[in-house]
Coordinates of C-alpha atoms and ligand atoms in Angstrom, one line a residue:
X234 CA 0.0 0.0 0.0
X235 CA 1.3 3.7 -1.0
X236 CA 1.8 6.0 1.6
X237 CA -0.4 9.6 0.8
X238 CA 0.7 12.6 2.1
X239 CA -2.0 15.6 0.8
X240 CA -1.2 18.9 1.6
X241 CA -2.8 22.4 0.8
X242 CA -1.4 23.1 -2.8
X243 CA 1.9 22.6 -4.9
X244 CA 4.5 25.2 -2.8
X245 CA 3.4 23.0 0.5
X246 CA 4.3 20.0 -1.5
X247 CA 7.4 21.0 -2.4
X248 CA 7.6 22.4 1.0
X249 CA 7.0 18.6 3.0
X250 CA 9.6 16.8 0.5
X251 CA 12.1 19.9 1.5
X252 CA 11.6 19.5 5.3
X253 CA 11.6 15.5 4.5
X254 CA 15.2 16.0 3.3
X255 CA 16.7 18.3 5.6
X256 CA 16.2 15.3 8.0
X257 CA 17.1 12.3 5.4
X258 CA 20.1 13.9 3.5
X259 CA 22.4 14.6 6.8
X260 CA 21.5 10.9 8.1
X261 CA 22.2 9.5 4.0
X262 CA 25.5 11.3 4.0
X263 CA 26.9 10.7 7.4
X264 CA 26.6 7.3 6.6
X265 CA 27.4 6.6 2.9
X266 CA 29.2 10.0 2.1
X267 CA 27.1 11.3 -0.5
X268 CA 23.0 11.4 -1.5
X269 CA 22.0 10.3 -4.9
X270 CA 19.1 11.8 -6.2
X271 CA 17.4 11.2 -9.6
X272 CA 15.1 14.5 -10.5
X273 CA 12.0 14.1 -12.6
X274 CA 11.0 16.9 -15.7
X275 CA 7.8 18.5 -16.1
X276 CA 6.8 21.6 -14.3
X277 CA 6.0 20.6 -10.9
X278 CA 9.7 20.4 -9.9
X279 CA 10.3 24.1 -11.2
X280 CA 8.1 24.8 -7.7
X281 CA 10.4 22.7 -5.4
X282 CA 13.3 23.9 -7.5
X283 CA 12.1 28.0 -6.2
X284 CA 11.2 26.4 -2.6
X285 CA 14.4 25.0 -2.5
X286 CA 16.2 28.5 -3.5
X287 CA 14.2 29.8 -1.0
X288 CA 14.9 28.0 2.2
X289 CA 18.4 28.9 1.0
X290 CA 21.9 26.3 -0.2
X291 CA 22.7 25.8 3.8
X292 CA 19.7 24.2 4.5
X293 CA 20.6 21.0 3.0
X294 CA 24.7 19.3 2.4
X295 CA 24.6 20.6 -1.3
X296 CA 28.7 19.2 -1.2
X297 CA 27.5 15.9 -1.0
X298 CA 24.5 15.4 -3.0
X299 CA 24.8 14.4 -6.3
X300 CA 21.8 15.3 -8.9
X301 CA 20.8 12.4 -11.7
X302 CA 17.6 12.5 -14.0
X303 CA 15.2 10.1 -14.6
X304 CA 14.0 10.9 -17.7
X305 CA 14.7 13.4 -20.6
X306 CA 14.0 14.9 -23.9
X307 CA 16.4 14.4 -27.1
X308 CA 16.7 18.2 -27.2
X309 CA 20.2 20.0 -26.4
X310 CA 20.3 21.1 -22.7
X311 CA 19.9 24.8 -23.5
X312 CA 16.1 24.0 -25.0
X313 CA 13.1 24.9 -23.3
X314 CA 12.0 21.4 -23.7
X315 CA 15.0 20.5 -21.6
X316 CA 14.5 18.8 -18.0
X317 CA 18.0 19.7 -17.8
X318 CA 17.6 22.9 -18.7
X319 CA 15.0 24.0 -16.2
X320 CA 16.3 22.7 -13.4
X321 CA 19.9 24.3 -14.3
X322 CA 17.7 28.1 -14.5
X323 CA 15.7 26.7 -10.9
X324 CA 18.5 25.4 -8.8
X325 CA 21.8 24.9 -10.7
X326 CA 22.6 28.0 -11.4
X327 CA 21.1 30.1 -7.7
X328 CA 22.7 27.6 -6.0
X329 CA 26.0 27.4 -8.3
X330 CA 26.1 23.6 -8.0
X331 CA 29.7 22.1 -9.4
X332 CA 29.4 20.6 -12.5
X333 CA 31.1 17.3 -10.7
X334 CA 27.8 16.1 -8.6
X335 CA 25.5 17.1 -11.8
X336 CA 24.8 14.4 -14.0
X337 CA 22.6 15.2 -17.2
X338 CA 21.4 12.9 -19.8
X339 CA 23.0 14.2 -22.8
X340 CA 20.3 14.7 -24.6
X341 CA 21.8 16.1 -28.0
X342 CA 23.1 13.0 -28.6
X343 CA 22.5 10.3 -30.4
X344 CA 20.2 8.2 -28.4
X345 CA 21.8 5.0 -28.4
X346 CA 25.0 7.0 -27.3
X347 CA 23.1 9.2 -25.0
X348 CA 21.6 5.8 -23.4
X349 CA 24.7 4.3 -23.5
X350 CA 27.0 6.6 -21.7
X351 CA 24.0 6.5 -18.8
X352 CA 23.5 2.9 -18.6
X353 CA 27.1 2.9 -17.4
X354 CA 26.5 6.4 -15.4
X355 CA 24.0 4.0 -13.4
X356 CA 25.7 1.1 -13.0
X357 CA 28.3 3.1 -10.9
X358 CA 25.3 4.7 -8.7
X359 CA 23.8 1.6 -8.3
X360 CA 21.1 2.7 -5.7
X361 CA 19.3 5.8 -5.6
X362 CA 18.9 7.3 -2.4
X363 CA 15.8 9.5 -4.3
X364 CA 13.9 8.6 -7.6
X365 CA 11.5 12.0 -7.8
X366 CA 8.8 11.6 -10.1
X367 CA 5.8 13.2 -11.6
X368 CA 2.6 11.6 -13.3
X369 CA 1.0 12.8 -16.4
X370 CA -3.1 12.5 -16.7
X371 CA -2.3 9.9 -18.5
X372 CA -0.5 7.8 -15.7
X373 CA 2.6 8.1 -17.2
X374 CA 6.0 8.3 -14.8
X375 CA 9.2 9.5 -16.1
X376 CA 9.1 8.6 -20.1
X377 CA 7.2 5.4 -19.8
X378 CA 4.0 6.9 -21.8
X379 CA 1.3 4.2 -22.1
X380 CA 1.9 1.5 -24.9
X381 CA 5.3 2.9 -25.0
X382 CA 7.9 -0.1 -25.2
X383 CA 10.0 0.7 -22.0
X384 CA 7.0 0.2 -20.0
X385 CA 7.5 -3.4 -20.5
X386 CA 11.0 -3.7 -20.5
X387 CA 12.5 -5.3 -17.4
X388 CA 15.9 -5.9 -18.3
X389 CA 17.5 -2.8 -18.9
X390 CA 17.7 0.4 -16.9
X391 CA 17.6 2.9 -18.8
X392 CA 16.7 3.3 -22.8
X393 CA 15.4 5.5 -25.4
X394 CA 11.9 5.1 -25.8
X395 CA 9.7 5.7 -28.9
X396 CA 6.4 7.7 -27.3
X397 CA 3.3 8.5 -29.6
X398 CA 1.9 10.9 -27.2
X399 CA -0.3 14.6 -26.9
X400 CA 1.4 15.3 -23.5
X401 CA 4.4 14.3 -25.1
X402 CA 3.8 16.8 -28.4
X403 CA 3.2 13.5 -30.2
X404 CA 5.8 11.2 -31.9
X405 CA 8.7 11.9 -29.7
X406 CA 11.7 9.8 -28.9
X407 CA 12.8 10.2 -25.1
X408 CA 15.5 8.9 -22.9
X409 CA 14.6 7.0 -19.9
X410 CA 14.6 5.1 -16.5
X411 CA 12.6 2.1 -17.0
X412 CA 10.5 0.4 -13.5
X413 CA 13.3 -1.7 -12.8
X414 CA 15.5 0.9 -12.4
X415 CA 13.4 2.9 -10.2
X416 CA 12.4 0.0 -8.3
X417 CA 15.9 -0.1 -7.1
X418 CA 15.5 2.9 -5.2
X419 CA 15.8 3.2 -1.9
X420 CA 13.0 5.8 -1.5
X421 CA 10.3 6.9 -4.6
X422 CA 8.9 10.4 -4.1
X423 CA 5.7 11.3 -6.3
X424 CA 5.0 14.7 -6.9
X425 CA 1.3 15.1 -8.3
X426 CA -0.4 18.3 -7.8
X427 CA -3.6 19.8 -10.3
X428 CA -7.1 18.9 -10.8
X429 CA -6.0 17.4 -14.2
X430 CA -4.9 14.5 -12.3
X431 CA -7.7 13.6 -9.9
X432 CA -8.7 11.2 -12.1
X433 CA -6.1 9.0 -12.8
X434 CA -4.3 9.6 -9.4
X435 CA -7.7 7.5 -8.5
X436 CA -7.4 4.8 -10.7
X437 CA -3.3 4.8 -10.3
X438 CA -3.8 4.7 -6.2
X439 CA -7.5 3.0 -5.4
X440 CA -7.9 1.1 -8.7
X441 CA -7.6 -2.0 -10.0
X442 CA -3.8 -3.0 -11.4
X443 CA -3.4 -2.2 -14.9
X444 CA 0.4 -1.2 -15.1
X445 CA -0.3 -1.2 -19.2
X446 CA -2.6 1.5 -18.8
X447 CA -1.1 3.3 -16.2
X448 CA 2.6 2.9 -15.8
X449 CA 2.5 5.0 -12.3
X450 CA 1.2 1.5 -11.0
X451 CA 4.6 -0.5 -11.5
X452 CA 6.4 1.9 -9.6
X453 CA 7.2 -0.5 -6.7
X454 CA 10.2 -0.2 -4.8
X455 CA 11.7 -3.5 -4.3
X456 CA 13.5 -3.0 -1.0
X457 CA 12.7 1.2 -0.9
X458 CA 9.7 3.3 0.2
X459 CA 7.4 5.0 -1.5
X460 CA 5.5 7.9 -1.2
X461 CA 2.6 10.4 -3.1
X462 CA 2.9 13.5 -2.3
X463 CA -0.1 15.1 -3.5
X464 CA -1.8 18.7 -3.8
X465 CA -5.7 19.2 -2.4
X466 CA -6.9 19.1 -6.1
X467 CA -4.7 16.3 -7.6
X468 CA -6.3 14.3 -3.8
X469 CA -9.8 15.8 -4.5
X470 CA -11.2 12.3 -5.8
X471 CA -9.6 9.8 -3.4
X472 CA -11.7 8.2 -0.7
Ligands
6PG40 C1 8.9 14.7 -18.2 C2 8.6 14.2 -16.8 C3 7.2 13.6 -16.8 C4 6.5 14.5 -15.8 C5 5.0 14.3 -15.9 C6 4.3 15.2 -14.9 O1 10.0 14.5 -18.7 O2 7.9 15.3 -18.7 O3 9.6 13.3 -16.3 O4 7.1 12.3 -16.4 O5 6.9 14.1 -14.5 O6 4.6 14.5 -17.2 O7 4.6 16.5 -15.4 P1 4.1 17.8 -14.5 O8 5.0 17.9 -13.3 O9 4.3 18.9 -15.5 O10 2.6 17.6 -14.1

């Protein structure tokens, strides 16, 4: 059973996964020496991005974490599709992170290169400390779209996926995490706030399994926790 956190709107979200880490990340690097954490795209980490800046760089051991992606668009890192690319205007940048414990998926590659040079990024990280993700309306986590092909594939850890998507601007390939990656994690964080996803967070969380329709559903740490954290209007149809 997933653990539900609601809270008032996205800013408190961000907000709870902030105050969440300013207890983990000390306790994570005291006793491994750094804090892994794999960032989601989308906009709803642009908010914890700004809450972050807020509470200010000493409120968490910036020295020691290390940031990873889960997911990304085959667009150059300077492109305003970029999940890269927002996160480096949001945090990277305010926060002058070294480029040495920043790890983007090189988008502007070739794919198979780009997928490549992560699969072996990964293998060296081994577990993540944090897998963040988001969920489209559609159910879709990272770059596993519905009916895309890395929704199915257990083998590898990361690959370039063929989606055929709206809320992906339609025929798009992306780079990925697949569920057996992320299942590794030692701790999944959900970040779903907006009416548009009352409905599926419903289906995804109270409804019966039907991973092929919504891929949010094999998110299932193997050994790790996982957690929703969820706005007032993304919670609004839960019982
Ligand atoms: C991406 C994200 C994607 C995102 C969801 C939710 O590359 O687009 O990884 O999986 O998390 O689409 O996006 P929002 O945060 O914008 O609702």
């Amino acid at each position: 059973m997933a653990v539900i956190r609601k809270y008032a709107d996205a800013a408190a979200v961000a907000d709870a996964l902030i105050d969440e880490w300013t207890l983990a990340i000390p306790l994570i690097v005291a006793e491994r020496g750094r804090c892994t954490i794999a960032l989601s795209g989308g906009s709803t980490p642009k908010t914890l991005f700004q809450r972050l800046v807020a509470r200010g760089k000493a409120a968490l051991p910036w020295h020691a974490i290390e940031l990873y992606w889960g997911d990304e668009r085959c667009v150059p890192p300077d492109h305003a599709d970029s999940n890269f690319g927002m996160a480096e205007r949001e945090l990277i940048r305010p926060f002058e992170l070294s480029a040495d414990r920043v790890w983007r998926i090189r988008g502007e590659a070739e794919p198979e290169v780009a997928v490549a040079e992560y699969r072996e990024l990964l293998a060296r990280v081994g577990r993540f400390d944090y897998v963040l993700l988001g969920m489209g309306s559609d159910g879709h986590c990272a770059s596993l779209f519905p009916g895309s092909p890395a929704v199915d594939n257990v083998v590898d850890w990361f690959v370039a996926n063929p989606v055929d998507s709206p809320l992906a601007g339609g025929k798009k390939m992306r780079l990925t995490m697949t569920t057996v990656a992320i299942n590794w994690a030692r701790r999944v964080r959900f970040l779903v706030c907006g009416a548009d996803k009352a409905a599926t967070l419903k289906a995804v969380v109270e409804g019966g399994a039907d991973g092929a329709r919504y891929p949010a559903q094999l998110i299932r740490p193997l050994v790790g926790d996982l957690a929703w954290l969820v706005d007032r209007a993304a919670a609004q149809e839960l019982s």
